[in-house]
PDB file of C-alpha atoms in Angstrom:
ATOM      1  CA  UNK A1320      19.605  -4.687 -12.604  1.00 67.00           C
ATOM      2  CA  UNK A1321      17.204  -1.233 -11.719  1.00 92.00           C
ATOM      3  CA  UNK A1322      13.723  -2.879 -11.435  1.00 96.00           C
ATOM      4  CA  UNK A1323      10.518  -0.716 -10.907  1.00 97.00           C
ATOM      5  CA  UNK A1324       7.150  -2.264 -10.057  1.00 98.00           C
ATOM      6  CA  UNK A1325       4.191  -0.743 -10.907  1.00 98.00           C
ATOM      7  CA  UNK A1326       0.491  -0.570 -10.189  1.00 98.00           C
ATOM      8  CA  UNK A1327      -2.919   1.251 -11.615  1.00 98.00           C
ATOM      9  CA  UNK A1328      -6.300   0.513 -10.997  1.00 98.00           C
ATOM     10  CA  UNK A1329      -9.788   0.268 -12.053  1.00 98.00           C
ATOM     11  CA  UNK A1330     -12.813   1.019 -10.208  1.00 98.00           C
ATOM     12  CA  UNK A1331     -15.986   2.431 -10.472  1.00 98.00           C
ATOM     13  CA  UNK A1332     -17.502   5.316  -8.938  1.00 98.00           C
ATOM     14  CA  UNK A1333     -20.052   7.298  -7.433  1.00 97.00           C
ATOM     15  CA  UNK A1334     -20.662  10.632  -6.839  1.00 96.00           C
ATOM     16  CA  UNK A1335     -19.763  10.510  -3.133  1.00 97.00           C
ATOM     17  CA  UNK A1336     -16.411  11.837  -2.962  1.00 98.00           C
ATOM     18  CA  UNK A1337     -15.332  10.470   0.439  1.00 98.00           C
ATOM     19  CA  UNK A1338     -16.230   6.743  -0.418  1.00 98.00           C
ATOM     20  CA  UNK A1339     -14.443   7.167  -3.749  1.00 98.00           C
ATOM     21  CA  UNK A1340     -11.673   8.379  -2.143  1.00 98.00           C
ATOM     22  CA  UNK A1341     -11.769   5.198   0.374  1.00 98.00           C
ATOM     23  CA  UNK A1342     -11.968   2.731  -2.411  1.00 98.00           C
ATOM     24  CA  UNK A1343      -9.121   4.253  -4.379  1.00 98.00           C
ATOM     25  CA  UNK A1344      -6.980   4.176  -0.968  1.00 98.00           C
ATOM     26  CA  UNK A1345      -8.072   0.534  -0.293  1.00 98.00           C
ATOM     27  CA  UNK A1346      -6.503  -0.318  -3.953  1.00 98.00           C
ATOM     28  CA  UNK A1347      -3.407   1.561  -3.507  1.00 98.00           C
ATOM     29  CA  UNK A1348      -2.940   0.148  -0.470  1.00 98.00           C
ATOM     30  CA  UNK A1349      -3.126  -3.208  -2.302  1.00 98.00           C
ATOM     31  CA  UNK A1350      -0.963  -2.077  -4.716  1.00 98.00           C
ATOM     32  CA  UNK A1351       1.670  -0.960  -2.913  1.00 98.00           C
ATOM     33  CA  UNK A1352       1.229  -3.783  -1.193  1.00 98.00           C
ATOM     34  CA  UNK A1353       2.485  -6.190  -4.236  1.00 98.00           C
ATOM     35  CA  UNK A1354       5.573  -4.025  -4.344  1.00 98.00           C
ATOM     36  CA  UNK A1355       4.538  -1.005  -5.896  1.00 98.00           C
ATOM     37  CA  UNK A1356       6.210   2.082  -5.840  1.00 98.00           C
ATOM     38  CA  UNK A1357       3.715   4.124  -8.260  1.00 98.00           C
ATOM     39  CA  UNK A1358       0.387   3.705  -8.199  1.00 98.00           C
ATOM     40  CA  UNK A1359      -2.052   4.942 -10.882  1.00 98.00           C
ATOM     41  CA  UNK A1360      -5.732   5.739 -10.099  1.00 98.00           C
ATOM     42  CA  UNK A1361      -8.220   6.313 -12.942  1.00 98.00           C
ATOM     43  CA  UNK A1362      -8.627  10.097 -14.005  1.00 98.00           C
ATOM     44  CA  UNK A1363     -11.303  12.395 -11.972  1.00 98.00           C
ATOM     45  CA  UNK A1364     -11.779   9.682  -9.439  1.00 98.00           C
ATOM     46  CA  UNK A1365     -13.653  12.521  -7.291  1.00 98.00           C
ATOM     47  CA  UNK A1366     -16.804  11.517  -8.891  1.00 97.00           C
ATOM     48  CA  UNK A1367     -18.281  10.701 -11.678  1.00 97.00           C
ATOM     49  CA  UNK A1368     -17.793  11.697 -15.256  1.00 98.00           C
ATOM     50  CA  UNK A1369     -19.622  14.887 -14.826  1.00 97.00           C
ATOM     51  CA  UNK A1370     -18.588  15.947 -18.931  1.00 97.00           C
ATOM     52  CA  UNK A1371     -21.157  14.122 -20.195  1.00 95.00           C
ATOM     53  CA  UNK A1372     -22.940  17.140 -19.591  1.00 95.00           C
ATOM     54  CA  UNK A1373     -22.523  21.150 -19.803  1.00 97.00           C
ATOM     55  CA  UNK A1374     -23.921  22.331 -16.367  1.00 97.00           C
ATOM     56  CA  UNK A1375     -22.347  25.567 -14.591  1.00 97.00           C
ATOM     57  CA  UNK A1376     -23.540  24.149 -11.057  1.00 97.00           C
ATOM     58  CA  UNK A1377     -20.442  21.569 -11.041  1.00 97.00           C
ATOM     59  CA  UNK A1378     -18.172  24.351 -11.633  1.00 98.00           C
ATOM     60  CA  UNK A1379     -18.280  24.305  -7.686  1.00 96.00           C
ATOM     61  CA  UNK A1380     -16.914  20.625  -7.526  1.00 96.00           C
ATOM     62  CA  UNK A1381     -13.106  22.223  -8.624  1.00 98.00           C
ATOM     63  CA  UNK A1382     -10.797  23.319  -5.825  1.00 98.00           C
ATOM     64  CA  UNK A1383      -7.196  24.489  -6.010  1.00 98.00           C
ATOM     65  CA  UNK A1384      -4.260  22.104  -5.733  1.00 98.00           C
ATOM     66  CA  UNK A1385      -3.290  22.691  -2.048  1.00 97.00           C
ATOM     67  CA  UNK A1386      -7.518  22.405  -1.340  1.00 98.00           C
ATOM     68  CA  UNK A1387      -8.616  19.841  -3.149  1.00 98.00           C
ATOM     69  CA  UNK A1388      -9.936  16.401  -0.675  1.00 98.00           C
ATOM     70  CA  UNK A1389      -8.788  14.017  -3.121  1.00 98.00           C
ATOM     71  CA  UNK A1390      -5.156  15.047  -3.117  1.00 98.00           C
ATOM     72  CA  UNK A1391      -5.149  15.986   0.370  1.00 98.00           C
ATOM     73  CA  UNK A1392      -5.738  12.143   0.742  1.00 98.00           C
ATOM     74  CA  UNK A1393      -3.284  11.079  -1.528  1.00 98.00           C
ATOM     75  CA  UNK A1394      -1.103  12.928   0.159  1.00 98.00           C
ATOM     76  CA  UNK A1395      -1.192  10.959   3.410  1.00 98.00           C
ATOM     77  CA  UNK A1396      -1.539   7.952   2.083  1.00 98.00           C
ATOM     78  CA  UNK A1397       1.328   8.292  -0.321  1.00 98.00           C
ATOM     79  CA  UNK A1398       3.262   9.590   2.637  1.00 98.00           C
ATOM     80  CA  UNK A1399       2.238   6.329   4.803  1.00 98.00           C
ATOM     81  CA  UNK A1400       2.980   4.221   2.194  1.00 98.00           C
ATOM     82  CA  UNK A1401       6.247   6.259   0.973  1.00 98.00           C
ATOM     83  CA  UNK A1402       5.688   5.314  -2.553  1.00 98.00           C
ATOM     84  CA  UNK A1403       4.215   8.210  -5.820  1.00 98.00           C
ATOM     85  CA  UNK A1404       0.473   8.543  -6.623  1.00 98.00           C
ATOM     86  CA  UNK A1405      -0.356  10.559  -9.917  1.00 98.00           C
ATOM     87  CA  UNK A1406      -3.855  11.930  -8.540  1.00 98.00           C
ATOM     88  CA  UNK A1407      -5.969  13.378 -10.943  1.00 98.00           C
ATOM     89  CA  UNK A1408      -8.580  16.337  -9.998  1.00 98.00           C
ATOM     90  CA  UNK A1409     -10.370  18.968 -10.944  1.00 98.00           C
ATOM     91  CA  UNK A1410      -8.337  22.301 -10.531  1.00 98.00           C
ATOM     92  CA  UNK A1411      -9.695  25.951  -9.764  1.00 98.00           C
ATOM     93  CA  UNK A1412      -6.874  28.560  -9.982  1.00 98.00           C
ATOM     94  CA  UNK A1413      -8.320  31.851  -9.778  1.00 97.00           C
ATOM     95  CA  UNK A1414     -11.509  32.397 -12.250  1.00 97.00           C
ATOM     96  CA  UNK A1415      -9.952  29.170 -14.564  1.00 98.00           C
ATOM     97  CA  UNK A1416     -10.355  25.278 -14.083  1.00 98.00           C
ATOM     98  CA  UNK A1417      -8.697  22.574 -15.559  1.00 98.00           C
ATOM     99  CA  UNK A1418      -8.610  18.992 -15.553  1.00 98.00           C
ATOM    100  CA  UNK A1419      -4.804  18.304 -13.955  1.00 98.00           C
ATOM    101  CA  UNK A1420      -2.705  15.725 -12.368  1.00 98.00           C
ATOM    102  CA  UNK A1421      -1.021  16.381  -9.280  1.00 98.00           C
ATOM    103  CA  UNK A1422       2.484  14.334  -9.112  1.00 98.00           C
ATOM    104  CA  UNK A1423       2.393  13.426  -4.567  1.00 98.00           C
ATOM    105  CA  UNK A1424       6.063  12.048  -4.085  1.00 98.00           C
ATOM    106  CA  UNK A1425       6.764   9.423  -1.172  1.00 98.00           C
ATOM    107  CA  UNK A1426       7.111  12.517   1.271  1.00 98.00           C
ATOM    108  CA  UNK A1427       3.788  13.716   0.538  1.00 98.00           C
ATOM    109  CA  UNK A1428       4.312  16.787  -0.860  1.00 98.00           C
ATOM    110  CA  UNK A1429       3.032  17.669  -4.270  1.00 98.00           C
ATOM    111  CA  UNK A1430       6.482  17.371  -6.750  1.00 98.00           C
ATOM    112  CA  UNK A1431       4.143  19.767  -9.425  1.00 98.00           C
ATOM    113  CA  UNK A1432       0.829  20.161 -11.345  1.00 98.00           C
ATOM    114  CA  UNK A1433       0.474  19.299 -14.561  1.00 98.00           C
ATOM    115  CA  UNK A1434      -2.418  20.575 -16.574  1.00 98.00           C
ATOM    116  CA  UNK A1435      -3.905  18.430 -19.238  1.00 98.00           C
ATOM    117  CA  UNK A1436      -3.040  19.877 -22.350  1.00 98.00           C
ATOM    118  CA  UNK A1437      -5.088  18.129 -25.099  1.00 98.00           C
ATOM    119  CA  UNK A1438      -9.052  18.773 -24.138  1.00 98.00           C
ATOM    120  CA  UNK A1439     -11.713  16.696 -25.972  1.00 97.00           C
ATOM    121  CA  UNK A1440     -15.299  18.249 -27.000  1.00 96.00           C
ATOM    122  CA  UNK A1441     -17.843  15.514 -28.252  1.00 93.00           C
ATOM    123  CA  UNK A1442     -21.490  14.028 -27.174  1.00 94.00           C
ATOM    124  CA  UNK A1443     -20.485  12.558 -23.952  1.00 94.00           C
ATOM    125  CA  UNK A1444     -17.338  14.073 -23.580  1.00 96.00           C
ATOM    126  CA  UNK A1445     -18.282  17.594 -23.330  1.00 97.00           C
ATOM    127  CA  UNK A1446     -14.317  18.871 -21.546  1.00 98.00           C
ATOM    128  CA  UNK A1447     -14.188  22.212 -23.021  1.00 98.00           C
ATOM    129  CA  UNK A1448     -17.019  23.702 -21.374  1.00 98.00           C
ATOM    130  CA  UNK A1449     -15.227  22.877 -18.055  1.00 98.00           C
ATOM    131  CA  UNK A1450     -11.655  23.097 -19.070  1.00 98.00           C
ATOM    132  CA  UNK A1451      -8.909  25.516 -20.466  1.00 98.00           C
ATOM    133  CA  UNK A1452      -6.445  23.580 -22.200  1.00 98.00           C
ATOM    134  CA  UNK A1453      -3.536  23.142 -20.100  1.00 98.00           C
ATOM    135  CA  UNK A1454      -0.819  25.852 -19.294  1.00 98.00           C
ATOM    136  CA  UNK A1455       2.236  23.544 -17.650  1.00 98.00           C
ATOM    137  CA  UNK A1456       3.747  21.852 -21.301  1.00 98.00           C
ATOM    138  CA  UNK A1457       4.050  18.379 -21.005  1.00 98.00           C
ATOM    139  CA  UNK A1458       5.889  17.499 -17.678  1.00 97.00           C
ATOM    140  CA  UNK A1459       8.095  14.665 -16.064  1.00 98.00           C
ATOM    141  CA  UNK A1460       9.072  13.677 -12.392  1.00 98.00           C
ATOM    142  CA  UNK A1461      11.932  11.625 -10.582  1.00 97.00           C
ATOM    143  CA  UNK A1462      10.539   8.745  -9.335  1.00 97.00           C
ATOM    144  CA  UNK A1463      11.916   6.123  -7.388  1.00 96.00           C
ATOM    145  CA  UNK A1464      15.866   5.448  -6.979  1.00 94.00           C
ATOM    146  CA  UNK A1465      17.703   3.428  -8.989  1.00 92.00           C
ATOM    147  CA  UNK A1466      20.148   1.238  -7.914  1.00 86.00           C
ATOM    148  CA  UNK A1467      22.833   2.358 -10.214  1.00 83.00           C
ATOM    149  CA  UNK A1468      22.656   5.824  -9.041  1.00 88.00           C
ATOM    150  CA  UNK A1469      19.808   8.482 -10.123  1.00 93.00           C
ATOM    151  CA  UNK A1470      15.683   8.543 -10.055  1.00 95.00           C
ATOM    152  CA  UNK A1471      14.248   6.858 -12.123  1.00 97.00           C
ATOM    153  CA  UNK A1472      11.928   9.565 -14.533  1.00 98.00           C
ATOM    154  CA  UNK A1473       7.684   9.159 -15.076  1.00 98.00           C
ATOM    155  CA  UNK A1474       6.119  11.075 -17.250  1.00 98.00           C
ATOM    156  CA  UNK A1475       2.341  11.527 -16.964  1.00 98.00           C
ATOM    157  CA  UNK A1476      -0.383  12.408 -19.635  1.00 98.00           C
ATOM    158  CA  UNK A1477      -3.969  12.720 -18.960  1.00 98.00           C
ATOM    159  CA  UNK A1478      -7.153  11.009 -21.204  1.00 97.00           C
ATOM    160  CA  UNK A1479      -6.955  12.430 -24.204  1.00 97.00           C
ATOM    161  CA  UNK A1480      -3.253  13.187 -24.339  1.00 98.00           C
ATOM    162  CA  UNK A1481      -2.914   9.512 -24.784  1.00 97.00           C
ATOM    163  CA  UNK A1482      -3.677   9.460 -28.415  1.00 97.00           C
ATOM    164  CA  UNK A1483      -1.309  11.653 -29.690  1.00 97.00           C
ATOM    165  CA  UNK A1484       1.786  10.677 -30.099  1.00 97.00           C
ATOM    166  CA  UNK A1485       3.169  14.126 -29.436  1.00 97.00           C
ATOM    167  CA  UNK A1486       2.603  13.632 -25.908  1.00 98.00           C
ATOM    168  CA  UNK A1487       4.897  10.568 -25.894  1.00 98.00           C
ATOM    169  CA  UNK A1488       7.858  11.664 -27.296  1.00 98.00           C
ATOM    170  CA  UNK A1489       7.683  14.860 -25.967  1.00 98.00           C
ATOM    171  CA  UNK A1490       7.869  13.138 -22.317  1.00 98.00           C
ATOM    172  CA  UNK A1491      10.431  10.926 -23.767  1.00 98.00           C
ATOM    173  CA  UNK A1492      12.682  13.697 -24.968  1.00 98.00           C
ATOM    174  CA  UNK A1493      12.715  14.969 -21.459  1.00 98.00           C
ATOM    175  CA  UNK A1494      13.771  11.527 -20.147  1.00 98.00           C
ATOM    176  CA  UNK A1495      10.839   9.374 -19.440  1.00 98.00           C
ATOM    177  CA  UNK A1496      11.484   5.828 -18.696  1.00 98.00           C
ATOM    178  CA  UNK A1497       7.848   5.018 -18.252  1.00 98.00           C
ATOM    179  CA  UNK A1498       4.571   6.347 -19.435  1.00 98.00           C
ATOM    180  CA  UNK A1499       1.763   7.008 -17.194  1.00 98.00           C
ATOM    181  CA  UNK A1500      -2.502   7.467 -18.987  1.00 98.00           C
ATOM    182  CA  UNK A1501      -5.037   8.097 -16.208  1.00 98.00           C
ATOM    183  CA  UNK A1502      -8.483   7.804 -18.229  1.00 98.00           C
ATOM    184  CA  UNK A1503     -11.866   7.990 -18.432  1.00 98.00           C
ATOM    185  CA  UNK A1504     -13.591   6.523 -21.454  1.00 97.00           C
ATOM    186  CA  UNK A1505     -16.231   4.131 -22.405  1.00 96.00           C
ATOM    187  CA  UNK A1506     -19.195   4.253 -24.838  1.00 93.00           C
ATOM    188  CA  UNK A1507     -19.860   6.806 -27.219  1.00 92.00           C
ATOM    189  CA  UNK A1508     -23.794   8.467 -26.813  1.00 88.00           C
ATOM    190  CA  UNK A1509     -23.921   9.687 -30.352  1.00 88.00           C
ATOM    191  CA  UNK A1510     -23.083   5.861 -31.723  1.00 87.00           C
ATOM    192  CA  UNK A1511     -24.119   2.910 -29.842  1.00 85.00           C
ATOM    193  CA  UNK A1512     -22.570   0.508 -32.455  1.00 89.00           C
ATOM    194  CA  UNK A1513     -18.798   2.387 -31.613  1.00 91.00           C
ATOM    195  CA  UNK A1514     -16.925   0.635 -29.483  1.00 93.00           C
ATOM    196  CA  UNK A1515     -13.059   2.012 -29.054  1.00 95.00           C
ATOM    197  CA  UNK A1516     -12.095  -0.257 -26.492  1.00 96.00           C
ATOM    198  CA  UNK A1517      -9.654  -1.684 -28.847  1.00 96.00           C
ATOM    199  CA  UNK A1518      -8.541   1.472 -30.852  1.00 97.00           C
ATOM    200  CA  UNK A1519      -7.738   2.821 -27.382  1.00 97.00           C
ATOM    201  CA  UNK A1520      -5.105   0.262 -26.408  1.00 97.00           C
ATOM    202  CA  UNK A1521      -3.550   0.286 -29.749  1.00 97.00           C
ATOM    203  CA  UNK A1522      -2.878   3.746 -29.506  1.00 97.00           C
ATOM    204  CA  UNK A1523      -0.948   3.228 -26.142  1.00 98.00           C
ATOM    205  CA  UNK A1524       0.492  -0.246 -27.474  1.00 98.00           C
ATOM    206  CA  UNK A1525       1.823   2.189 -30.341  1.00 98.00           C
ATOM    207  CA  UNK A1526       3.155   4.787 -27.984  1.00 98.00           C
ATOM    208  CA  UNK A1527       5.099   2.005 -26.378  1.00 98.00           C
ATOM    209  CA  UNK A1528       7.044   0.044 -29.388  1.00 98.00           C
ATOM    210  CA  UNK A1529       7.538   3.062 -31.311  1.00 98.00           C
ATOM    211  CA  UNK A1530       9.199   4.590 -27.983  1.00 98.00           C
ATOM    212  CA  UNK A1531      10.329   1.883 -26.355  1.00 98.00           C
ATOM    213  CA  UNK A1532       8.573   2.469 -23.178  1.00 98.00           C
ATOM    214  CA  UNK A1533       6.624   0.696 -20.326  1.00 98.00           C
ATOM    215  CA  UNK A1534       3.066   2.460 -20.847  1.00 98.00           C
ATOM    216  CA  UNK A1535       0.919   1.710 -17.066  1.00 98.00           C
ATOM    217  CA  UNK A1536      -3.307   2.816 -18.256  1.00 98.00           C
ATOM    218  CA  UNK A1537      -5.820   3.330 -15.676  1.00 98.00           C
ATOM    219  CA  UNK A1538      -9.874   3.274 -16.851  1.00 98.00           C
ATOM    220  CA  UNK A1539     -12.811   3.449 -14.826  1.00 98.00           C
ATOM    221  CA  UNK A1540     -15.226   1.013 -15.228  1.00 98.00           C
ATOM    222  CA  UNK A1541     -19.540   1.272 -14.510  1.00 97.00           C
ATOM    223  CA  UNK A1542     -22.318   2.692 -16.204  1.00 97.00           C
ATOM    224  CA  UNK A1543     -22.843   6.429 -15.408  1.00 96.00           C
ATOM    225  CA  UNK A1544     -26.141   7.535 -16.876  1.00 94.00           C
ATOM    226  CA  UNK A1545     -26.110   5.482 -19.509  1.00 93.00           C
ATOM    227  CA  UNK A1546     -22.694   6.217 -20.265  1.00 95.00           C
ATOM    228  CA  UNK A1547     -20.590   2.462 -19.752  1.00 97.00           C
ATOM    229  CA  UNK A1548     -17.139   2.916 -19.272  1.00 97.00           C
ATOM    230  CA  UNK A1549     -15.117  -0.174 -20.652  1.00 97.00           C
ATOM    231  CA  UNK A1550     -12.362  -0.560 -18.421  1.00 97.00           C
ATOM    232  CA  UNK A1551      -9.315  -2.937 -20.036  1.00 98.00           C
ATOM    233  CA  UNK A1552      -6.863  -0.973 -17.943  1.00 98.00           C
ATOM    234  CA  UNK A1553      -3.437  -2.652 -18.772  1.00 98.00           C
ATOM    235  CA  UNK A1554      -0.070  -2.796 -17.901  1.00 98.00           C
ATOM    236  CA  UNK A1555       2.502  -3.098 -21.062  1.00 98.00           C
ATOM    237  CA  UNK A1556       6.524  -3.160 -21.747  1.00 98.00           C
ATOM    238  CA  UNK A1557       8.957  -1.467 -24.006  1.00 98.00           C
ATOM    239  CA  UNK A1558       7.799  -3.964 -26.373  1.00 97.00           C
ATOM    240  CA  UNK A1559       3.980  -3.460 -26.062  1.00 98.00           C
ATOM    241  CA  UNK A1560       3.355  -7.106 -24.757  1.00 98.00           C
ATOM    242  CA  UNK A1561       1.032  -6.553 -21.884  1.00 98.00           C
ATOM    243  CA  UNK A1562       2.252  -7.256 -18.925  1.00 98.00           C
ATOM    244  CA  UNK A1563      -0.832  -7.057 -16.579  1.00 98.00           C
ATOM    245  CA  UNK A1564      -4.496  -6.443 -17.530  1.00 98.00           C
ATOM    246  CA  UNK A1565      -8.468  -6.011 -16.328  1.00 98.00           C
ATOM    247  CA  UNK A1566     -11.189  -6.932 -18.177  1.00 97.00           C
ATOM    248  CA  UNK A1567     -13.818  -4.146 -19.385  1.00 97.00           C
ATOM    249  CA  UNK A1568     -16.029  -4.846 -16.140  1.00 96.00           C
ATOM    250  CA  UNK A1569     -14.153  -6.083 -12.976  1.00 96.00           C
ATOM    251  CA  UNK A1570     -12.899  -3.778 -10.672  1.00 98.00           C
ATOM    252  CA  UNK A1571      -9.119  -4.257  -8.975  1.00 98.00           C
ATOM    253  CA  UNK A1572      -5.412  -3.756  -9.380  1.00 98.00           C
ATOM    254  CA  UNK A1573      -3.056  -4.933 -11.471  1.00 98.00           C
ATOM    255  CA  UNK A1574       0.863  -4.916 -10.933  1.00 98.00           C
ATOM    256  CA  UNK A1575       3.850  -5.512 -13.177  1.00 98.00           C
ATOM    257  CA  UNK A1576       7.672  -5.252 -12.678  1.00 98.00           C
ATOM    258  CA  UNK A1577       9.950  -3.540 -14.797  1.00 97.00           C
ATOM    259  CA  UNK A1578      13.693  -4.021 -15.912  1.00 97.00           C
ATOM    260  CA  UNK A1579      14.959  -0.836 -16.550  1.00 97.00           C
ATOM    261  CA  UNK A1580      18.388  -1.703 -17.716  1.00 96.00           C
ATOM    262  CA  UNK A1581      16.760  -4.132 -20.211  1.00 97.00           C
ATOM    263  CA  UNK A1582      14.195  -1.325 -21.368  1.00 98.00           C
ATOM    264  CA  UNK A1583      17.042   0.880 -21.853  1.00 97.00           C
ATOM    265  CA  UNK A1584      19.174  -1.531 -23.871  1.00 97.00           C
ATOM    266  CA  UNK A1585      16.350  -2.499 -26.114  1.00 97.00           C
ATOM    267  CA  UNK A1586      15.570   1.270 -27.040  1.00 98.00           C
ATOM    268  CA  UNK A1587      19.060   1.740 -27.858  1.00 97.00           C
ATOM    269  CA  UNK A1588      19.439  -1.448 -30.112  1.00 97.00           C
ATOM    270  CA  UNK A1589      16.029   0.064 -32.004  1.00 97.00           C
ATOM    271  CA  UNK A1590      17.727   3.152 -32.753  1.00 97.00           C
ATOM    272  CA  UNK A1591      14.715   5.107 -32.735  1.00 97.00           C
ATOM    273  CA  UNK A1592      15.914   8.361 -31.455  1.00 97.00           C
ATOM    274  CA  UNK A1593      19.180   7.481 -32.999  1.00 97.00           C
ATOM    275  CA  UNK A1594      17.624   7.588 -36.202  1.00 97.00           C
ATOM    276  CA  UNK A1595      15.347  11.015 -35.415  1.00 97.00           C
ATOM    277  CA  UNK A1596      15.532  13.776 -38.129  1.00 97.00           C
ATOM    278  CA  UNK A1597      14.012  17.008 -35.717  1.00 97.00           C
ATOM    279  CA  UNK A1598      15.509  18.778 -39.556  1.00 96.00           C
ATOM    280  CA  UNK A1599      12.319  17.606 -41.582  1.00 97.00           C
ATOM    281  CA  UNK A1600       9.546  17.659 -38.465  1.00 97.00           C
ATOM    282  CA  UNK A1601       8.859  21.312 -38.675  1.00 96.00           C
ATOM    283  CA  UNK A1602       5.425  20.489 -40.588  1.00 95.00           C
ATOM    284  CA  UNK A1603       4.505  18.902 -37.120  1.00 94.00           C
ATOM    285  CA  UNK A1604       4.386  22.279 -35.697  1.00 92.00           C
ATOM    286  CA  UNK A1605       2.518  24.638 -38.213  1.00 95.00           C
ATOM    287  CA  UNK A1606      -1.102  24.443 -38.039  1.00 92.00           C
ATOM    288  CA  UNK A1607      -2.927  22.624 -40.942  1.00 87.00           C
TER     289      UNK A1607
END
């Protein structure tokens, strides 16, 4: 049997960098703690959601990969703690910024960047006036060993990758064995009465039957400026059961463990990729 246990967290946050930083290392810690050997924080943890708005001042908050405090920290600790952190952050590289995810391996060393590649523009979720979209494709990692032999492989999408389904099987085509969605999203400024707390989850519950695929989400949770973000961070299997869950206020961390030989058996029984027909999809890549 190759198990992997798992772990992502919800907090809220402030606009203090160093104390966020603290109370996403006190959760890992936790985490890791429990068992796990990956550990997903909620996207941008540097701060808060600063999209809500368009303001060139906060321009100045991005730094490049091998600058930036918040994987500098992640670094160490995943070092210390010799397990993987996806750490999201916002990335200068040269005169563009993006919003990207650094994978830090149990070494602490950064294993690659990847750039978000789907960037949302809406009242309260203003990306593209901060970020290009992203430049690396979608990208996956070796994680930890397997007993059998081999790494096991994560694949990571940011926010608003996670409701496309794209994103999925694209990181399952390259060999995914579990799904990673750091996020940050909550209530919707131009309709109070909209609440996609549930639509959210589906989407990711979706991405993990119709892949067969342990999907680990990771929210933030608060009220930012009158922005409320709802939390409901969840851990779910290759089945979309949830495995492990957080409610759309508390703060904390939630682990599950994984049977990958089980996961792997059950996506072969579906027959989903057995079954693919790549000879009629070519619609999926024109534009409409």
């Amino acid at each position: 049997m190759t198990q992997i246990t798992v772990g992502a967290l919800q907090l809220a946050f402030s606009n203090d960098i160093d104390a966020n930083i603290a109370r996403v290392a006190e959760g890992v810690r936790e985490a890791a703690g429990r068992g796990a050997q990956v550990v997903l924080p909620p996207e941008l943890f540097e701060g808060e959601y600063f999209c809500r708005i368009e303001d060139e001042g906060l321009f100045a908050k991005a730094k490049p990969v091998g600058e930036h405090k918040a994987v500098l920290a992640m670094q160490a600790l995943a070092e210390a703690l010799k397990i993987w952190i996806p750490t999201s952050f916002f990335e200068a590289d040269g005169p563009h910024h993006y919003n990207s995810l650094a994978m830090i391996g149990p070494d602490g060393e950064v294993a690659g960047v990847y750039r978000k590649s789907h960037i949302p523009d809406g009242p309260g979720y203003e990306e593209k006036f901060y970020f290009r979209p992203g430049n690396t494709g979608f990208k996956v990692w070796d994680g930890p060993a397997k007993a059998s032999g081999g790494r096991t492989t994560l694949g990571v999408g940011v926010c608003w990758d996670q409701w496309y389904p794209e994103t999925a099987r694209a990181m399952m085509l390259m060999g995914a064995e579990v799904l990673f969605y750091p996020t940050a999203i909550g209530s919707e400024p131009h309709d109070t009465s909209l609440d996609t707390a549930r639509l959210w989850r589906r989407a990711m519950v979706g991405h993990a039957v119709s892949n067969v695929v342990p999907i680990v989400a990771a929210n933030r949770v608060g009220t930012e400026h009158g922005q409320t973000f709802y939390g409901t961070s969840f851990i779910a299997d290759e089945r979309g059961d949830i495995l492990a869950e957080l409610d759309r206020e508390e703060e904390g961390v939630i682990t599950a463990t994984i049977d990958l030989d089980r996961v792997k058996r059950h996506r072969a029984a579906f027959g989903f990729f057995r079954d693919r027909r790549p000879d009629l999809y070519g619609r999926l890549v024109q534009d409409i």
